[in-house]
mmCIF file of C-alpha atoms and ligand atoms in Angstrom:
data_model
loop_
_atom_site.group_PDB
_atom_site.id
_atom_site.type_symbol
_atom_site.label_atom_id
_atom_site.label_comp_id
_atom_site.label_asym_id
_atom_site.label_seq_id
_atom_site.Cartn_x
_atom_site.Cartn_y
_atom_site.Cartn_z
ATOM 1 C CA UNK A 1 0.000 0.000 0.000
ATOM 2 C CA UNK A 2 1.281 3.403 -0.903
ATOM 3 C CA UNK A 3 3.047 5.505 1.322
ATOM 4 C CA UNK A 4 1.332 8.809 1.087
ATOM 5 C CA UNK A 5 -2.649 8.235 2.136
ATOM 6 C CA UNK A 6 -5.206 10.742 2.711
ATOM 7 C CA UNK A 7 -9.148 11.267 3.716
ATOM 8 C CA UNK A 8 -10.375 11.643 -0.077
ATOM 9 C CA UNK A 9 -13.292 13.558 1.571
ATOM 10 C CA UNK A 10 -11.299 16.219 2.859
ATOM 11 C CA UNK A 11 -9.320 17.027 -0.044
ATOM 12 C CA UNK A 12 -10.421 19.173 -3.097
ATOM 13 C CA UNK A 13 -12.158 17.514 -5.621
ATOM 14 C CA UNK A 14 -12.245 17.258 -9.619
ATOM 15 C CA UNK A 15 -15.626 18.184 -10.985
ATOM 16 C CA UNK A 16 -18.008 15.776 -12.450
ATOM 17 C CA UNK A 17 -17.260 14.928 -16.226
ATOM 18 C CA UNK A 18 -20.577 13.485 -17.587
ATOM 19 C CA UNK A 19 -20.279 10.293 -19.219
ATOM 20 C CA UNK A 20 -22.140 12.039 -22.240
ATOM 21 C CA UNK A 21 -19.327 13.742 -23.338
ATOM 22 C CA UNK A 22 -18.414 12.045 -26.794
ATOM 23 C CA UNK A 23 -14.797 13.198 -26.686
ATOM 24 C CA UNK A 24 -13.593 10.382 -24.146
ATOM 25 C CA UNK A 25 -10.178 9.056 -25.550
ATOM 26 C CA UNK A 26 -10.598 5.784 -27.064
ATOM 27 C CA UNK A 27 -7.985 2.766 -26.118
ATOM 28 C CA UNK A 28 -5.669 1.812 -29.215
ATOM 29 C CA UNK A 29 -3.345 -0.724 -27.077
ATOM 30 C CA UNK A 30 -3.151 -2.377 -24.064
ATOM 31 C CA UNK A 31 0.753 -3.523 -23.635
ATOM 32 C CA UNK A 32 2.506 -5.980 -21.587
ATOM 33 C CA UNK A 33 5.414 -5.242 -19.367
ATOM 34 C CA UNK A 34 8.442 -7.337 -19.983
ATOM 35 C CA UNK A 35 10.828 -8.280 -17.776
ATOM 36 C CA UNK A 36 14.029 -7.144 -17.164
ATOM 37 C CA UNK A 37 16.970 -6.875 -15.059
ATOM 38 C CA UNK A 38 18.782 -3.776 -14.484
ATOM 39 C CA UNK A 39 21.718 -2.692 -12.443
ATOM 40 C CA UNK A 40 23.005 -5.023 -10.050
ATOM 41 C CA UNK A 41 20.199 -7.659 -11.057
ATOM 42 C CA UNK A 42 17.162 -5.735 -9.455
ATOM 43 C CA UNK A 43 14.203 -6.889 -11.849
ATOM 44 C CA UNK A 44 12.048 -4.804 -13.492
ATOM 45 C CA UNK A 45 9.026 -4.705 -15.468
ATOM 46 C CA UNK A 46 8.852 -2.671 -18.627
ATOM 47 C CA UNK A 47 5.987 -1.755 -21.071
ATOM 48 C CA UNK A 48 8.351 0.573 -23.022
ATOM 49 C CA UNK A 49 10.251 1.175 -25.071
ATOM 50 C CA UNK A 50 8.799 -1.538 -27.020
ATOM 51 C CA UNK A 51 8.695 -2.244 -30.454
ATOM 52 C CA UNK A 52 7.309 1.197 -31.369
ATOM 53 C CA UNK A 53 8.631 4.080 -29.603
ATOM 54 C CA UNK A 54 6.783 6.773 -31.105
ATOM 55 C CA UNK A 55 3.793 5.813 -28.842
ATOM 56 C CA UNK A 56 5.408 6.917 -25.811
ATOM 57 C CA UNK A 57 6.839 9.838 -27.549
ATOM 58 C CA UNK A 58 7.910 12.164 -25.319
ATOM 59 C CA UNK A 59 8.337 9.384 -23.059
ATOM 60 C CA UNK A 60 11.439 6.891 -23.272
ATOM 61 C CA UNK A 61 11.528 4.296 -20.661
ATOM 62 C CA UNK A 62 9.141 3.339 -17.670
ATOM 63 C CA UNK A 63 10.586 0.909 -15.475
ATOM 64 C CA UNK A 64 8.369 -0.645 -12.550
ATOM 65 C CA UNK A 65 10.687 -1.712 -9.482
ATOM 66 C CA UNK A 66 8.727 -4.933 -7.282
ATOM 67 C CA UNK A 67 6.753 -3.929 -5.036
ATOM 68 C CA UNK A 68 8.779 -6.954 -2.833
ATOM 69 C CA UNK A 69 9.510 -7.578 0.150
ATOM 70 C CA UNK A 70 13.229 -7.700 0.381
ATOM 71 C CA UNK A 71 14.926 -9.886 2.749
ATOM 72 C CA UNK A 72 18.618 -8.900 4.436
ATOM 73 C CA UNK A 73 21.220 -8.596 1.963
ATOM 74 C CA UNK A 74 18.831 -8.833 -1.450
ATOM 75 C CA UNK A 75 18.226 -5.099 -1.911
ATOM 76 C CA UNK A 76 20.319 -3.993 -5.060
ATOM 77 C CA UNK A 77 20.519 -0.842 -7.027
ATOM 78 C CA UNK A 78 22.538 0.939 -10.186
ATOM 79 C CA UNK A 79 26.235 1.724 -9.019
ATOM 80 C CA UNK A 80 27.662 4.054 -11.231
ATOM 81 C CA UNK A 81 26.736 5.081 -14.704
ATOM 82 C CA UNK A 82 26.087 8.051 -17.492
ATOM 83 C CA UNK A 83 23.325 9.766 -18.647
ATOM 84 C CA UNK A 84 22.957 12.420 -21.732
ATOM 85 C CA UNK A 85 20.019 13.923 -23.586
ATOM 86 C CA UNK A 86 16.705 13.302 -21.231
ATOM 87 C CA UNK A 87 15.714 13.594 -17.472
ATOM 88 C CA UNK A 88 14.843 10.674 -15.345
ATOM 89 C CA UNK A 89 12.278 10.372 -12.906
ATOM 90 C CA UNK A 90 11.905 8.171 -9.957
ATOM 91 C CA UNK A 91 8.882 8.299 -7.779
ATOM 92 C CA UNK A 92 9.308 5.739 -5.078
ATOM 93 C CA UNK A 93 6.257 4.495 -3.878
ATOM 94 C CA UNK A 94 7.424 2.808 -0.524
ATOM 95 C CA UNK A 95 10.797 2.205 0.597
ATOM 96 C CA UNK A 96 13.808 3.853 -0.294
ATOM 97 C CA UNK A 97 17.169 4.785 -3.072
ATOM 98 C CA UNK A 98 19.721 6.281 -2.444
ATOM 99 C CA UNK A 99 21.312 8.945 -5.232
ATOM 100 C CA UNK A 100 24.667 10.093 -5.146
ATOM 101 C CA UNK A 101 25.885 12.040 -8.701
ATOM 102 C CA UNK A 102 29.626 13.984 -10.045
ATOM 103 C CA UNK A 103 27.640 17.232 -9.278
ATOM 104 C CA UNK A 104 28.278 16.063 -6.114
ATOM 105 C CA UNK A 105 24.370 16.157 -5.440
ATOM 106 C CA UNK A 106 22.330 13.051 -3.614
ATOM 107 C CA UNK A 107 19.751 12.538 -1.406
ATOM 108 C CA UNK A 108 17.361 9.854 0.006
ATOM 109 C CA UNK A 109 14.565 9.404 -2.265
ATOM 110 C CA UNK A 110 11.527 7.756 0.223
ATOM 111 C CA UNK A 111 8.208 7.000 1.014
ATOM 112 C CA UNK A 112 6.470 9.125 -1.688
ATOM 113 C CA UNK A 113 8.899 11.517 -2.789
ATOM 114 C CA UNK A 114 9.978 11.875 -6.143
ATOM 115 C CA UNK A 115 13.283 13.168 -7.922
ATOM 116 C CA UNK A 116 13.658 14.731 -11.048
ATOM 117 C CA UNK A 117 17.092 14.658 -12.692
ATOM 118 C CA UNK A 118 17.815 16.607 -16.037
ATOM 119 C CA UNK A 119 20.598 14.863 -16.995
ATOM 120 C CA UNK A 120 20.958 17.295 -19.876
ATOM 121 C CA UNK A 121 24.683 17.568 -20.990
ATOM 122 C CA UNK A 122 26.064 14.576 -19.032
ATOM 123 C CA UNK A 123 25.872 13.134 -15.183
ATOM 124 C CA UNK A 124 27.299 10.202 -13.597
ATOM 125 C CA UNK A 125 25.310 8.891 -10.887
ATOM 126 C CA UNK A 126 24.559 5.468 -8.681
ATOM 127 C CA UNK A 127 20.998 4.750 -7.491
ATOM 128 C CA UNK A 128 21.113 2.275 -4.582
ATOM 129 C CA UNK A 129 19.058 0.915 -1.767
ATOM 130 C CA UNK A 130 20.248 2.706 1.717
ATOM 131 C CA UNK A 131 22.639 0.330 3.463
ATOM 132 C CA UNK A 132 20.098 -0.170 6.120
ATOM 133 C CA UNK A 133 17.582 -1.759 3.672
ATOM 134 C CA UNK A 134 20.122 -3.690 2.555
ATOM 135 C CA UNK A 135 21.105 -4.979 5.879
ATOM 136 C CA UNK A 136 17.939 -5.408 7.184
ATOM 137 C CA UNK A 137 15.398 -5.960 4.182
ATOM 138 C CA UNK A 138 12.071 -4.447 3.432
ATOM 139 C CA UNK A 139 9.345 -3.090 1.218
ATOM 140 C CA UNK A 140 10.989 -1.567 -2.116
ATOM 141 C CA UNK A 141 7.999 -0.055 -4.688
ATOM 142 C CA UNK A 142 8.504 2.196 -7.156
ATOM 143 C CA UNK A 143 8.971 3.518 -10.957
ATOM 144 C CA UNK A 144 11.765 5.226 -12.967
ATOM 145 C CA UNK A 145 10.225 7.222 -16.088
ATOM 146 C CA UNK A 146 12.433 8.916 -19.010
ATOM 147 C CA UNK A 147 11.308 11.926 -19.985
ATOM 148 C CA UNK A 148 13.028 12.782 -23.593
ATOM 149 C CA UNK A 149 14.600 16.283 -24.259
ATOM 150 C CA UNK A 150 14.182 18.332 -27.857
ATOM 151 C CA UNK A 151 17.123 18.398 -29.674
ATOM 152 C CA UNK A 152 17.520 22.629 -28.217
ATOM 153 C CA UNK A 153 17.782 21.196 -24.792
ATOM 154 C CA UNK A 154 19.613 18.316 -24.962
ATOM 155 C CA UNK A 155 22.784 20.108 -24.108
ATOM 156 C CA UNK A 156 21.139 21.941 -20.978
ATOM 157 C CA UNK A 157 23.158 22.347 -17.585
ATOM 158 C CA UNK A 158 22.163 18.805 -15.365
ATOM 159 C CA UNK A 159 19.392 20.204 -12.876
ATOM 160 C CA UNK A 160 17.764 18.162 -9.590
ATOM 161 C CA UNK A 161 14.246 18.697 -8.518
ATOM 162 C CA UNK A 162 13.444 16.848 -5.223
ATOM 163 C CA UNK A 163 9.774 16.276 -4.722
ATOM 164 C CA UNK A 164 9.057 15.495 -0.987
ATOM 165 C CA UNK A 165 6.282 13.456 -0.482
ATOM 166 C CA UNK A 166 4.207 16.248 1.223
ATOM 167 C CA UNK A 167 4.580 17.959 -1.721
ATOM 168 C CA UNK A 168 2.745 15.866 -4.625
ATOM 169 C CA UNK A 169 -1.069 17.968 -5.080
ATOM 170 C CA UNK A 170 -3.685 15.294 -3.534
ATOM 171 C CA UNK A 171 -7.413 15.682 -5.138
ATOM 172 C CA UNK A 172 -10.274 13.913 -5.015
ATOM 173 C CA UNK A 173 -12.240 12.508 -7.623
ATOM 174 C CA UNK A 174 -16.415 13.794 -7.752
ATOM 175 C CA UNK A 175 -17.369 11.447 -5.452
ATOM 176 C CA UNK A 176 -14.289 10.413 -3.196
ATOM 177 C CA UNK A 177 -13.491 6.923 -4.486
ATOM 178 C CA UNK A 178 -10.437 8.060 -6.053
ATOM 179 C CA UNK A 179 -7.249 9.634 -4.779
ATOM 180 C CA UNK A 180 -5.201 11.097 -6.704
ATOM 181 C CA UNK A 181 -1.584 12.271 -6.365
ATOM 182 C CA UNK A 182 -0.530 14.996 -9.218
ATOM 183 C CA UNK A 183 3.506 14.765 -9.158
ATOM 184 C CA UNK A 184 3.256 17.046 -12.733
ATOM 185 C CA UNK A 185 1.381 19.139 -15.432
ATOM 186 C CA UNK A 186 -2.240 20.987 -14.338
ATOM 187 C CA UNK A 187 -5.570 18.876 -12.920
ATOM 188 C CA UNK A 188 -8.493 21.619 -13.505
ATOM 189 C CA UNK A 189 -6.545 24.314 -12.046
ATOM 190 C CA UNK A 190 -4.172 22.535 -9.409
ATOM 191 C CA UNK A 191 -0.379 22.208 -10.636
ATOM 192 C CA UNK A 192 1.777 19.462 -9.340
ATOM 193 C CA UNK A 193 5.229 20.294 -7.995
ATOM 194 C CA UNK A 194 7.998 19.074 -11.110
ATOM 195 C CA UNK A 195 9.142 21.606 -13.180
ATOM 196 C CA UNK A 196 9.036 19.742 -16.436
ATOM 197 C CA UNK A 197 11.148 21.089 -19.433
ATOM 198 C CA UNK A 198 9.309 19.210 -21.921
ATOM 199 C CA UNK A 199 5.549 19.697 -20.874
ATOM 200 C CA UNK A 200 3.935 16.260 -19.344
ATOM 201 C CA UNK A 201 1.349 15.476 -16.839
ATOM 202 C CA UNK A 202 2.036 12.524 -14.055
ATOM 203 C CA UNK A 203 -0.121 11.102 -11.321
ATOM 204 C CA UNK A 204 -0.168 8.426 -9.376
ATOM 205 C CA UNK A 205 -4.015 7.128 -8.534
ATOM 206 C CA UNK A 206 -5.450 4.866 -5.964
ATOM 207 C CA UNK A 207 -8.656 3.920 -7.469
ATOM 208 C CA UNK A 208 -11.252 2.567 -4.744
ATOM 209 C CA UNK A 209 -12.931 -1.045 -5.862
ATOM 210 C CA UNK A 210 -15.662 -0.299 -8.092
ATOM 211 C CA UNK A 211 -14.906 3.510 -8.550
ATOM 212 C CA UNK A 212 -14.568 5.731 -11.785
ATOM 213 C CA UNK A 213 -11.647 8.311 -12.216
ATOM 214 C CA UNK A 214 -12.952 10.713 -15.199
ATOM 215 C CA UNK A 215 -10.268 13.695 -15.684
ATOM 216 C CA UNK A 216 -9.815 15.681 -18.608
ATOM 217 C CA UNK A 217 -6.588 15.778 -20.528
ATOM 218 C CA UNK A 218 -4.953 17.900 -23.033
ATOM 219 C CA UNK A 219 -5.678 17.543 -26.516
ATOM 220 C CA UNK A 220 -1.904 17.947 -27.200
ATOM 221 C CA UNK A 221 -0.606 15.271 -24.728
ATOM 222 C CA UNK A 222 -0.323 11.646 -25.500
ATOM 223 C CA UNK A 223 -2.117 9.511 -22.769
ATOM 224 C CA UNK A 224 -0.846 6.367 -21.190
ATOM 225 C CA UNK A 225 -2.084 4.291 -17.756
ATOM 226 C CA UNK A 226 0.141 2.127 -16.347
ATOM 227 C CA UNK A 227 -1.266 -0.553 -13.740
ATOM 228 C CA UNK A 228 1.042 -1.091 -11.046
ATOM 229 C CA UNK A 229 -1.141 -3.056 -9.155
ATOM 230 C CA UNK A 230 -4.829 -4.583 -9.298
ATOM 231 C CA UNK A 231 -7.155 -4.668 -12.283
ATOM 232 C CA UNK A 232 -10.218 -2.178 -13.727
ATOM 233 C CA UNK A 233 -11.211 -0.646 -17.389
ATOM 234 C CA UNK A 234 -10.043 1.604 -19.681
ATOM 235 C CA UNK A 235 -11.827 4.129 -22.013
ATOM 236 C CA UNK A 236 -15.357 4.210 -22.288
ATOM 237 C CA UNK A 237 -15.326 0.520 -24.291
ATOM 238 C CA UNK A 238 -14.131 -0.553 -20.794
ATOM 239 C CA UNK A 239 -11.197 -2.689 -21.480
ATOM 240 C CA UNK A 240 -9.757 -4.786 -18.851
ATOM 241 C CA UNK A 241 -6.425 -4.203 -17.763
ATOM 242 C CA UNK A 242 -4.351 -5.519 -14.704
ATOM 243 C CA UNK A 243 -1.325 -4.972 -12.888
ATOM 244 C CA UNK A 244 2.227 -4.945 -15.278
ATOM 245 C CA UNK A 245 -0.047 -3.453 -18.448
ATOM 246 C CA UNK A 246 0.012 -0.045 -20.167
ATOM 247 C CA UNK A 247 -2.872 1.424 -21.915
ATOM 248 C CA UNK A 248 -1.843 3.925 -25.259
ATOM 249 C CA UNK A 249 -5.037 6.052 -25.418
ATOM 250 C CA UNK A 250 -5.902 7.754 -29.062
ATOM 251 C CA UNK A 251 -6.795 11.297 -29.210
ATOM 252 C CA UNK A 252 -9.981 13.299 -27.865
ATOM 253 C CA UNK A 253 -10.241 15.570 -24.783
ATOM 254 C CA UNK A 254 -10.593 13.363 -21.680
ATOM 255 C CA UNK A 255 -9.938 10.107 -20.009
ATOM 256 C CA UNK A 256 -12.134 7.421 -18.512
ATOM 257 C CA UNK A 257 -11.018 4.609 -16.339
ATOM 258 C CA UNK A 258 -12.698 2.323 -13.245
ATOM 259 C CA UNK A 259 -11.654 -0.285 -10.794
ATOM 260 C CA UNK A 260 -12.905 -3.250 -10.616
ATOM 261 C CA UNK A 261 -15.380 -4.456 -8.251
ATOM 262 C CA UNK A 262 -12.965 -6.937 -6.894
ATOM 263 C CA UNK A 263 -9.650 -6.793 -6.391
ATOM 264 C CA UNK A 264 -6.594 -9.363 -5.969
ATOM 265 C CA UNK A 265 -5.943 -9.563 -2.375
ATOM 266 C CA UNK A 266 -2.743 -7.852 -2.455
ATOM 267 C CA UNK A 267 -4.855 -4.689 -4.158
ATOM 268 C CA UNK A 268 -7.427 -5.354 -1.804
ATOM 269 C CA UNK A 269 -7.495 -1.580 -1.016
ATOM 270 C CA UNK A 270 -7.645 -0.281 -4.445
ATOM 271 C CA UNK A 271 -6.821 0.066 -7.830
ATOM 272 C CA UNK A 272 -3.169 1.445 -8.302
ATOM 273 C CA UNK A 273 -2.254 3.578 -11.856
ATOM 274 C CA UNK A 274 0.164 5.636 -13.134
ATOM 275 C CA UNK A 275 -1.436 8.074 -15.367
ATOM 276 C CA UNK A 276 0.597 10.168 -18.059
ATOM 277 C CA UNK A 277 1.190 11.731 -20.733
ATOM 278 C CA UNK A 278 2.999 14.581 -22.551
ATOM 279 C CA UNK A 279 3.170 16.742 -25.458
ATOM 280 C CA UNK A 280 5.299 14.801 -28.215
ATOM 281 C CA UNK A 281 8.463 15.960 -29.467
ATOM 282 C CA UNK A 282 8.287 13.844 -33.166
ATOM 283 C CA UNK A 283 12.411 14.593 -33.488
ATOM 284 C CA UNK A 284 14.260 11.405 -34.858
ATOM 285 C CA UNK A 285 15.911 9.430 -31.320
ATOM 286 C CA UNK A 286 19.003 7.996 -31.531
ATOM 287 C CA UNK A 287 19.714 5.671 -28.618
ATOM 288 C CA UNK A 288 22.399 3.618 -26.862
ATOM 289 C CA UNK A 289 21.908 2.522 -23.352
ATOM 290 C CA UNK A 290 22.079 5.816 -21.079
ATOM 291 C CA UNK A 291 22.333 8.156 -23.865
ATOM 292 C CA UNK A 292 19.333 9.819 -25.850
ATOM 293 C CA UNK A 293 20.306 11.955 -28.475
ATOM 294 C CA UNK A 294 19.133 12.756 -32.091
ATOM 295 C CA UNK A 295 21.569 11.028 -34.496
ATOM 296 C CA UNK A 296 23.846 8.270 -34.137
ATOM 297 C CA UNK A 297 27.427 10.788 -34.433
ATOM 298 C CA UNK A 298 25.971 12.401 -31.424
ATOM 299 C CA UNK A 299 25.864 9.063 -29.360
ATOM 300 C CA UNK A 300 29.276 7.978 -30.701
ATOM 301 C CA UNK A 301 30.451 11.394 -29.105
ATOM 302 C CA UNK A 302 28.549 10.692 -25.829
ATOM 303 C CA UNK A 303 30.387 7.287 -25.683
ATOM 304 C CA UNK A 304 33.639 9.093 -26.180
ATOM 305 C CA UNK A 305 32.990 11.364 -23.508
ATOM 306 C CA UNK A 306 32.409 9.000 -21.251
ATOM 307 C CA UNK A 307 35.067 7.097 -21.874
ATOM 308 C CA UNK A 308 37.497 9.613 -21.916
ATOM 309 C CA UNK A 309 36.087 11.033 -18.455
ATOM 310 C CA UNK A 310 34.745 14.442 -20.290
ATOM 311 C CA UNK A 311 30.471 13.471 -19.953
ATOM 312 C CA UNK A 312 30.367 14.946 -16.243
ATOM 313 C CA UNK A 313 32.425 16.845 -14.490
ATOM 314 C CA UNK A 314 32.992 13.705 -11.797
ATOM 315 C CA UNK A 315 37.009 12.958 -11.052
ATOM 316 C CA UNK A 316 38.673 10.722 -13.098
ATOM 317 C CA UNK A 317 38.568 8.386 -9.708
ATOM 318 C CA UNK A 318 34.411 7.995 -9.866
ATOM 319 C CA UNK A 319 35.613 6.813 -13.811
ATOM 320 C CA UNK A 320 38.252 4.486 -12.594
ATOM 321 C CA UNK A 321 36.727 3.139 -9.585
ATOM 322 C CA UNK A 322 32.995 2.500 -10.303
ATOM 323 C CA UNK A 323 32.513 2.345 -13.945
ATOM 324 C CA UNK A 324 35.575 -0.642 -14.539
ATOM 325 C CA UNK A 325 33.822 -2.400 -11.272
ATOM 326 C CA UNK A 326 30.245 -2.944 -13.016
ATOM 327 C CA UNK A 327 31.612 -2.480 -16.694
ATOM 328 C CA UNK A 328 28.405 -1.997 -18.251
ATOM 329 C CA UNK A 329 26.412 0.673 -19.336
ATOM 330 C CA UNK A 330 22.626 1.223 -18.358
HETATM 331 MN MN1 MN B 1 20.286 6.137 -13.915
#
C-alpha cells in the first residue's frame, strides 16, 4: 500500500465529467510489461520502449521496481553510470534509493517523494538501496520514467528537482473513491510540484474497488495508464487491464477509467495507476543505453565522452573506480 494516504473527503475535488461527453479518448493498445533486469540484477518490469517508440513519444523508458519484500542482503541498485540527452524520474512508492551524482548532489529518495534529474549535458550517478535496507530488508515499490529532451535542450546544464512526499497535489475525484496524487502538469486548475522542461502530466491514482476516475486531458498530450497493481477498465469501451499493463489512449479531450469491483488480495485496497502523458516531441531518437540523443554521431560522441572522463564533471577516480567495477552501461 502506498506511502502517502489521505481522507479523499477532505481534499479538493475534480468536478463531475458526464459520461455524455463524446470526446472520451478511445484505447488503441493495451501492452505488456516485460521483464528485465537492471543494475546489479534488481528486476524490473517494462511496457516501453517496445517495439514502437513513437507511442510513448515524449516518453522513453518506464521501469516498474517490485513492489517486494526484500529480505537482508537482497536489496540492489545501479552503481555508477552516465546519462545524456533526457531527465529521469523516480517516484518511489514505498521504501527507499539512495542517489549520489559527479555534481556532487544526492539525497534519500523515500516513502512518496519523487526526484527529477535533467541529466541534460552529461551526469554520472549510482541509485542504490540505503545500506540499512540492505542490511535489514524491506518493502521496495517504485517507478523510474524517461522523460526525452528536444534536440535545443539536450545540451542543458544537469538540474535536480526533489519532490518530498508532502509535496505531490492530492485531489479527489467527484465522489471520493479516487485519490489522486498529481507529481506534474495541471488537474483543472491545481499544478503538481515538477518543473518539467518538456511539458507532461504525471499522477499516481489509488482507485477505490468499483470507482470511476474521469479527468480531462490535453488535446496535445499523449495519454498512457500504467497498472502497477490490481485490475479495472479503460476508455469508455471498458477494457480490462491488470497490474504490469500499459494502456496507449488515441486522441480526444478526456480520459475514462474504473476499478474493478474486486480486487486481488494484495490490491485489496484499491486500484493502483500511473497516469501520463505529454506533449510529443516527433524529433528522430538515436539511442544507446544511457544516452538519448538525435543522431547516431551524437551518441558515438557521448560514448567518447564517457570514456574519456569528459560526460560529467565527476574525477577521473568515480571513472576508474565504479565504472571498470560494473563495466556496463545502463
Ligand atoms: Mn540512472
Amino acid at each position: 500500500m502506498p506511502a502517502v494516504t489521505a481522507d479523499t473527503l477532505l481534499l479538493p475535488r475534480l468536478p463531475e465529467l458526464p459520461e455524455s461527453l463524446t470526446s472520451w479518448r478511445d484505447v488503441r493498445r493495451i501492452v505488456q510489461g516485460r521483464m528485465s533486469l537492471e543494475g546489479e540484477g534488481f528486476q524490473v518490469r517494462r511496457p516501453f520502449p517496445g517495439t514502437d517508440l513513437s507511442l510513448a513519444d515524449p516518453f522513453l523508458l518506464l521501469d516498474h521496481m517490485g513492489a517486494v519484500e526484500y529480505g537482508p542482503g537482497e536489496a540492489k541498485g545501479a552503481p555508477w553510470h552516465p546519462h545524456r540527452g533526457f531527465e529521469t524520474v523516480t517516484y518511489m512508492i514505498d521504501g527507499a534509493f539512495e542517489h549520489t551524482d559527479s555534481t556532487g548532489g544526492g539525497g534519500l529518495i523515500t516513502d512518496g517523494a519523487t526526484q527529477w534529474m535533467t541529466a541534460g549535458a552529461g551526469v554520472l550517478h549510482s541509485e542504490l538501496p540505503p545500506q540499512e535496507m540492505v542490511a535489514k530488508g524491506g518493502l521496495f515499490h517504485g517507478v523510474q520514467l524517461w522523460v526525452n529532451l528536444p534536440r535545443a535542450q539536450k545540451w542543458t546544464p544537469p538540474r535536480y528537482q526533489d519532490i518530498g512526499a508532502r509535496d505531490a497535489v492530492l485531489l479527489s475525484s467527484v465522489d471520493g473513491g479516487a485519490l489522486l496524487r498529481l507529481i506534474a502538469g495541471e488537474l483543472e486548475g491545481h499544478s503538481g510540484p515538477g518543473v518539467t522542461r518538456t511539458p507532461i502530466s504525471y499522477l499516481h491514482a489509488t482507485v477505490s474497488p468499483g470507482a470511476r476516475l474521469a479527468i480531462p486531458w490535453p488535446e496535445r498530450f499523449n495519454a498512457l495508464v500504467y497498472v502497477l497493481s490490481g485490475e479495472g477498465t479503460v476508455g469508455p469501451e471498458r477494457r480490462g487491464i491488470e497490474e504490469g499493463q500499459l494502456a496507449v489512449f488515441g486522441a480526444g479531450e478526456a480520459l475514462t477509467m474504473r476499478a474493478a469491483d474486486v480486487q486481488p488480495q494484495a490490491s485489496a485496497h484499491g486500484w493502483e495507476i500511473l497516469v501520463f502523458g505529454g506533449q510529443p516531441i516527433n524529433e528522430p531518437i538515436a539511442r544507446y543505453g544511457p544516452f538519448v540523443m538525435n543522431t547516431r554521431a551524437e551518441i558515438i560522441q557521448a560514448v567518447e565522452d564517457f570514456q574519456a572522463g569528459r560526460l560529467a564533471t565527476t574525477s577521473a577516480e568515480h571513472l576508474a573506480h565504479h565504472t571498470e567495477a560494473d563495466g556496463n552501461l545502463r
